[in-house]
Coordinates of C-alpha atoms in Angstrom, one line a residue:
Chain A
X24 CA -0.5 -12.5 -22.0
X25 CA 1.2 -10.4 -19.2
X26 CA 0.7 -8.3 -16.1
X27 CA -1.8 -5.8 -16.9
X28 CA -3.9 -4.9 -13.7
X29 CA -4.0 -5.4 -9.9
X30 CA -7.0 -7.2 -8.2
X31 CA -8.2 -9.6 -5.5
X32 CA -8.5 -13.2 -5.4
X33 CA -12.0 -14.7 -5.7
X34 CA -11.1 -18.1 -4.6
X35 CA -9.9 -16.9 -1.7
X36 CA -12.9 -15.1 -0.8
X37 CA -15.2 -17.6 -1.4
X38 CA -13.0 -19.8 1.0
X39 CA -13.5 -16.9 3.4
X40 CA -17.4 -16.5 3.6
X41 CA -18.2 -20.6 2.7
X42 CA -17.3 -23.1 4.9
X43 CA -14.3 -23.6 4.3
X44 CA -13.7 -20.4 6.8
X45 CA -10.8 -19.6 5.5
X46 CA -9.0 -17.9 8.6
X47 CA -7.1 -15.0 6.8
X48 CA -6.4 -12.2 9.5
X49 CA -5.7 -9.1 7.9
X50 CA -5.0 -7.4 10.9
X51 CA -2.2 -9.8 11.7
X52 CA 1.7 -8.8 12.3
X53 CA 3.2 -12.3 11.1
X54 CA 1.1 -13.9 8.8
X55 CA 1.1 -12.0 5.5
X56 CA 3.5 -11.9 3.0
X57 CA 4.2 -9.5 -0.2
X58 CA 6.2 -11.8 -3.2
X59 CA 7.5 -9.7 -5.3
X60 CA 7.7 -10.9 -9.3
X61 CA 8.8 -9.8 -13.0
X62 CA 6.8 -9.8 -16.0
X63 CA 6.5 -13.3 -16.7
X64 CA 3.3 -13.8 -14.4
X65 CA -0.1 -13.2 -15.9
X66 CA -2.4 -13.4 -13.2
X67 CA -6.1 -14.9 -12.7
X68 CA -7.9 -12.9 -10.6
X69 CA -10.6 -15.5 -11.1
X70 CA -8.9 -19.1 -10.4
X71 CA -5.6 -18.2 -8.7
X72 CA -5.1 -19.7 -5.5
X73 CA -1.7 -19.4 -3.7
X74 CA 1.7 -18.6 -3.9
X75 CA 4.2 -20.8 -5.6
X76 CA 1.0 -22.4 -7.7
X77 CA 0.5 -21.2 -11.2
X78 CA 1.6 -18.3 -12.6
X79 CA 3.1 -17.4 -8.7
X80 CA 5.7 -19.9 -9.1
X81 CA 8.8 -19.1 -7.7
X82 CA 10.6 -19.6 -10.9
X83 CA 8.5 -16.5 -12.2
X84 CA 9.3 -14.8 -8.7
X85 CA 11.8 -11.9 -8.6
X86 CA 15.4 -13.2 -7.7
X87 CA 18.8 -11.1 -7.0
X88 CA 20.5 -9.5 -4.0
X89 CA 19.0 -8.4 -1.4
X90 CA 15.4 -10.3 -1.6
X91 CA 14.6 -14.0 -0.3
X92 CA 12.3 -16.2 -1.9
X93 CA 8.7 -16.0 -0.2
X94 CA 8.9 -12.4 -0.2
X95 CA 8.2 -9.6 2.3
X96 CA 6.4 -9.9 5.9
X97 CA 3.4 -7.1 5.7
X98 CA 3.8 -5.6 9.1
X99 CA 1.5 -2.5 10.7
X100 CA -1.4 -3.9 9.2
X101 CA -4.7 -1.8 9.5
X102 CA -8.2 -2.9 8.3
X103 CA -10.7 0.1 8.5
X104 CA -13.7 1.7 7.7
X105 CA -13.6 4.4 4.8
X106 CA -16.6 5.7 3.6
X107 CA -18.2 3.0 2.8
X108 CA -15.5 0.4 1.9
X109 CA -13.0 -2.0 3.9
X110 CA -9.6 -0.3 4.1
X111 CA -6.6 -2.2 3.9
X112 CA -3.3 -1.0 4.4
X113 CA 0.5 -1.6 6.1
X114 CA 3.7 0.2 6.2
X115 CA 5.4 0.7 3.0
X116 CA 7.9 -2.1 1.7
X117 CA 11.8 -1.1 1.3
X118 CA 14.3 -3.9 0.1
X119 CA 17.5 -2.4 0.6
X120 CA 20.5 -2.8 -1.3
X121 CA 18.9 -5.2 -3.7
X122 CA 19.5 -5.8 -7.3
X123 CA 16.0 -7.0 -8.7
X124 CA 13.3 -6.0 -11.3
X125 CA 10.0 -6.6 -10.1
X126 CA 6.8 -5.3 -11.5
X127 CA 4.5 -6.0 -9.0
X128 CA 3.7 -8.0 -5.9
X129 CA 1.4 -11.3 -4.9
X130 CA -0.2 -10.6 -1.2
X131 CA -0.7 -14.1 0.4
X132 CA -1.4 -15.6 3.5
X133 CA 1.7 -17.4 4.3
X134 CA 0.1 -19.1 7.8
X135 CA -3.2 -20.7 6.0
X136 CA -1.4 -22.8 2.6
X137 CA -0.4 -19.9 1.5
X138 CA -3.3 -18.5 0.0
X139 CA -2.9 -15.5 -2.5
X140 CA -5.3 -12.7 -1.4
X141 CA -4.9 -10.0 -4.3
X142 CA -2.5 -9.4 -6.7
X143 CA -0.3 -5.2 -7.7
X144 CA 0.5 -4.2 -10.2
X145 CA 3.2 -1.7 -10.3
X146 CA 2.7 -0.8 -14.1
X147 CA 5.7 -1.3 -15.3
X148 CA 8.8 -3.1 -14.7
X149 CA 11.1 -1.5 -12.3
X150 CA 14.5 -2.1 -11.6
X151 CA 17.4 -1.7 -8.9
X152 CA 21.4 -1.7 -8.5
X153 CA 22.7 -2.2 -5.8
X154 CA 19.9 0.2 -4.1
X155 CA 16.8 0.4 -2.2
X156 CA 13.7 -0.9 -4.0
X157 CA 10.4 1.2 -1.9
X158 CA 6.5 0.7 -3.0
X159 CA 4.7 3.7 -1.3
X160 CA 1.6 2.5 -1.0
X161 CA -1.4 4.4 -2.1
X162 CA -2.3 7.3 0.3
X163 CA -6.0 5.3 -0.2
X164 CA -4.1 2.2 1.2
X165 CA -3.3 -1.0 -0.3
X166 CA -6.9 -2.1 -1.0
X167 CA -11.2 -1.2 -0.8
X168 CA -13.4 -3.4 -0.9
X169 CA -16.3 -1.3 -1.6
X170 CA -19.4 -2.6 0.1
X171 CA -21.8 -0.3 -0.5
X172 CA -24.2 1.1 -3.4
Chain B
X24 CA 14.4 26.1 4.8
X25 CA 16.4 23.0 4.3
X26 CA 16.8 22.5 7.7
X27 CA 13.0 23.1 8.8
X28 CA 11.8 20.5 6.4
X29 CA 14.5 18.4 7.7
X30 CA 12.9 18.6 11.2
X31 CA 9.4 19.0 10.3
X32 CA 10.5 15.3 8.6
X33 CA 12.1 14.0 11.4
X34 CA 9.2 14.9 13.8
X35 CA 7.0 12.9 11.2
X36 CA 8.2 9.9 11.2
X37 CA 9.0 9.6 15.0
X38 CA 5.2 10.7 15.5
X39 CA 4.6 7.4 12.7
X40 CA 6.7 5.2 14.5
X41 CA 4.6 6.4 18.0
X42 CA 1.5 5.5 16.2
X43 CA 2.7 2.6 15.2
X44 CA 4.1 1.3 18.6
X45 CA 0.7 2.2 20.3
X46 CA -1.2 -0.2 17.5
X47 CA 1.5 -2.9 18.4
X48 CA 0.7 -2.9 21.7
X49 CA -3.0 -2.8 21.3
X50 CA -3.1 -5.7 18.8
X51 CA -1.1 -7.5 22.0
X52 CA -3.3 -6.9 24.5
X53 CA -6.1 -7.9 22.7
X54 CA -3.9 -11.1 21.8
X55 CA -3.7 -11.3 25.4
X56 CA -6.9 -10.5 26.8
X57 CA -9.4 -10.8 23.5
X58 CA -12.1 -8.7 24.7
X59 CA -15.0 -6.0 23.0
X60 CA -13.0 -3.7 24.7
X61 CA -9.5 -4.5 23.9
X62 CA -10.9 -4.7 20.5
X63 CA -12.3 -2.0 20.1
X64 CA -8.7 -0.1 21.2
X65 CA -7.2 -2.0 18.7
X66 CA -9.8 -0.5 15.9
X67 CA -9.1 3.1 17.3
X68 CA -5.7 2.4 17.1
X69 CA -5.6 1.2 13.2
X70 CA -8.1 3.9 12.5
X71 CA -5.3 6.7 13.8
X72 CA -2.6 5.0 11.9
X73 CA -3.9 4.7 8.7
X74 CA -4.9 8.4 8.8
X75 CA -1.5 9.2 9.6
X76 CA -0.6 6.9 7.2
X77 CA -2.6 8.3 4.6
X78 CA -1.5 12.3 5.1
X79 CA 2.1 11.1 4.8
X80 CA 1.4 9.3 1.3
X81 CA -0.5 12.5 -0.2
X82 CA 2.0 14.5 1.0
X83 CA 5.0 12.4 -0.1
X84 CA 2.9 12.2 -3.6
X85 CA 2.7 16.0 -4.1
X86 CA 6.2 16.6 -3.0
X87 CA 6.9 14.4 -5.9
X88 CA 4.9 15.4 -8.5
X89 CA 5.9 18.9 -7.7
X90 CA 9.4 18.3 -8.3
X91 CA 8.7 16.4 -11.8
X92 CA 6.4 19.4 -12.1
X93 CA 10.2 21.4 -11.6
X94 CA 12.2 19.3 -13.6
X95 CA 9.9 19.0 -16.3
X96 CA 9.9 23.0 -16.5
X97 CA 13.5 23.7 -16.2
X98 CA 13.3 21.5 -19.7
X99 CA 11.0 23.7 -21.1
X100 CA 8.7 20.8 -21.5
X101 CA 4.8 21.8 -22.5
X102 CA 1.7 22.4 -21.0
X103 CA 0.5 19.4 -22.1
X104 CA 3.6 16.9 -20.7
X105 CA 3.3 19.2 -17.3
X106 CA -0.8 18.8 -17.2
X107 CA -0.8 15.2 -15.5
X108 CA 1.3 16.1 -13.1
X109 CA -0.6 18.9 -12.0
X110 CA -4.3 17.2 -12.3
X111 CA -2.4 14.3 -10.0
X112 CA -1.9 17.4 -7.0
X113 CA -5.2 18.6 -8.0
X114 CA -7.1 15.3 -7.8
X115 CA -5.0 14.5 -4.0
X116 CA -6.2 17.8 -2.8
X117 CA -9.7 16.9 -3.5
X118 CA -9.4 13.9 -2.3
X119 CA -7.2 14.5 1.3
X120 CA -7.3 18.1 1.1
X121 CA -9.3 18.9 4.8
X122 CA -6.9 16.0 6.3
X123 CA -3.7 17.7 4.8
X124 CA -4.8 21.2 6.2
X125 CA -5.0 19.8 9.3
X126 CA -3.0 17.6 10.0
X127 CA -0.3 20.0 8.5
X128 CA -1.6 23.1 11.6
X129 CA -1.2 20.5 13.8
X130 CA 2.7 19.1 13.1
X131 CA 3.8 22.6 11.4
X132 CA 4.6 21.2 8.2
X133 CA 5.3 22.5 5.4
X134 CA 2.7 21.2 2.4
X135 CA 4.1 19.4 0.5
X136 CA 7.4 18.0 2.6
X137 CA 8.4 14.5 2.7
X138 CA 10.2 12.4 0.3
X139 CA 13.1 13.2 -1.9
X140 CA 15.1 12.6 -4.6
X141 CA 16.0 8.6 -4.9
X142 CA 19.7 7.7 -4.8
X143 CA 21.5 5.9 -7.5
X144 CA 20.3 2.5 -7.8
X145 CA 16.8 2.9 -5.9
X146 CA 13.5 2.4 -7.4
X147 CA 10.3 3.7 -6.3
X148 CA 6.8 2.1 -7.0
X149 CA 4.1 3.6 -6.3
X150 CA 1.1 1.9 -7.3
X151 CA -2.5 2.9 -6.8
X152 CA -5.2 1.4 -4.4
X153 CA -6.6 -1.6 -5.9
X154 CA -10.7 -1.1 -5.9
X155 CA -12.9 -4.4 -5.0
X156 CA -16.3 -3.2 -5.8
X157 CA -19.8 -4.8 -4.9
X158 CA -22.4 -4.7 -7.7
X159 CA -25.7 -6.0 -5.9
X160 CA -28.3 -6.7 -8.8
X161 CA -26.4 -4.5 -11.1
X162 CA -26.7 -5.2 -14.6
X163 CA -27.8 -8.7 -14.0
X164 CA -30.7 -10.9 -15.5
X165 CA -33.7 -11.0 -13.1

């Protein structure tokens, strides 16, 4: 198995709207994280539930100079209406002079246990020396949750 | 030319990091004073950056596929290996094109700026938006 696709977390959306009440703010400045990991994760959108659990261990996470363990802080957040969906988005991440490979990201929720939320994929595997590693996000944003028919 | 796009670059991103320092400081007051109003600043302000955001990204993407469009060329690579490239500007035009025009009357920006060539030893991602979809008795036995 491998990294084939990007998606969102069901678990953690259940937690959200049962009551469990999940308190994921995606409009916050300090709470969510983006891990960035190689090829040896092959996520669940279905069952996977946080980061350093399952697949998102941090022995699969990326590792080299110039990124910590645990990953990025998401800062800028926005959460917005677009034509019909939920918009997620943030400022773009930059790791500079790093020497990593990383072929996508886990976003989780590191105040509430860490809860993954969604899961990109870059593609494919890509690499850096001693440089900056940037992930432009989409000019749609990170994520839509399309709500309507 | 070089030098206007320079600018016109410049301008951008202090006009990003002004958007961005207004949605900071609505997301504190409302912090501070959590209110319908405060709020509903804080929406308006997320709202104005993500456009902003948004414009930046389409342009940044065309500027890039524009110069693999180049590169690609000065190979003498085909039609076919230059086609995605060009259905990629296509398909952001049709999808941001109204925001690009005007947003780009109102800095003076050229296009297509923003971006450049990576140094040595950089990596770009650039993945796309990741779709949640809802499927309300779609498909489903009744």
């Amino acid at each position: 198995m491998a990294w084939t696709a990007s998606g969102l977390m069901v678990a953690a959306h259940i937690d959200k709207w049962d009551d469990s009440q999940l308190a994921t703010d995606l409009t916050s400045e300090t709470d969510l994280k983006a891990a960035f990991y190689g090829s040896g994760v092959t996520p669940n959108f279905g069952t996977d539930t946080a980061y350093n659990a399952g697949t998102w261990a941090t022995a699969n996470e990326s590792a080299g100079a110039g990124y910590s363990a645990g990953g990025l802080l998401v800062v800028n957040t926005t959460l917005t209406h677009a034509t019909g969906s939920m918009k997620f988005d943030a400022d773009n991440f930059s790791i500079p002079d790093s020497t990593i490979i990383a072929e996508g990201y886990l976003l989780y929720d590191d105040a509430h246990a860490d809860r993954a939320l969604g899961a990109v994929w870059f593609g494919e595997p890509f690499e850096t020396q001693d440089g900056t590693f940037l992930v432009t996000h989409d000019s749609l944003g990170i994520f839509l949750l399309d709500l309507t028919p | 030319m070089r030098r206007g796009r320079a600018q016109a670059r410049l301008e951008l991103e202090a006009a990003l990091e002004g958007e961005a320092d207004r949605l900071q400081a609505a997301k504190q007051a409302h912090a501070d004073h959590p209110s319908e109003e405060t709020r509903a600043a804080r929406r308006a302000e997320m709202e104005s950056l993500a456009e902003t955001r948004s414009w930046l990204r389409a342009l940044h993407a065309i500027g890039k596929a524009e110069r693999e469009i180049t590169r690609l060329a000065s190979r003498g690579a085909t039609a076919d290996e230059i086609r995605p490239y060009e259905q990629q500007i296509t398909h952001i035009r049709a999808v941001h094109g109204p925001l690009i025009d005007a947003m780009a009357q109102l800095a003076s920006a050229p296009a297509a700026e923003a971006g450049g060539e990576l140094p040595p030893g950089a990596a770009e991602a650039a993945p796309p938006v990741v779709r949640g979809r809802a499927r309300f008795g779609k498909g489903g036995d009744v």
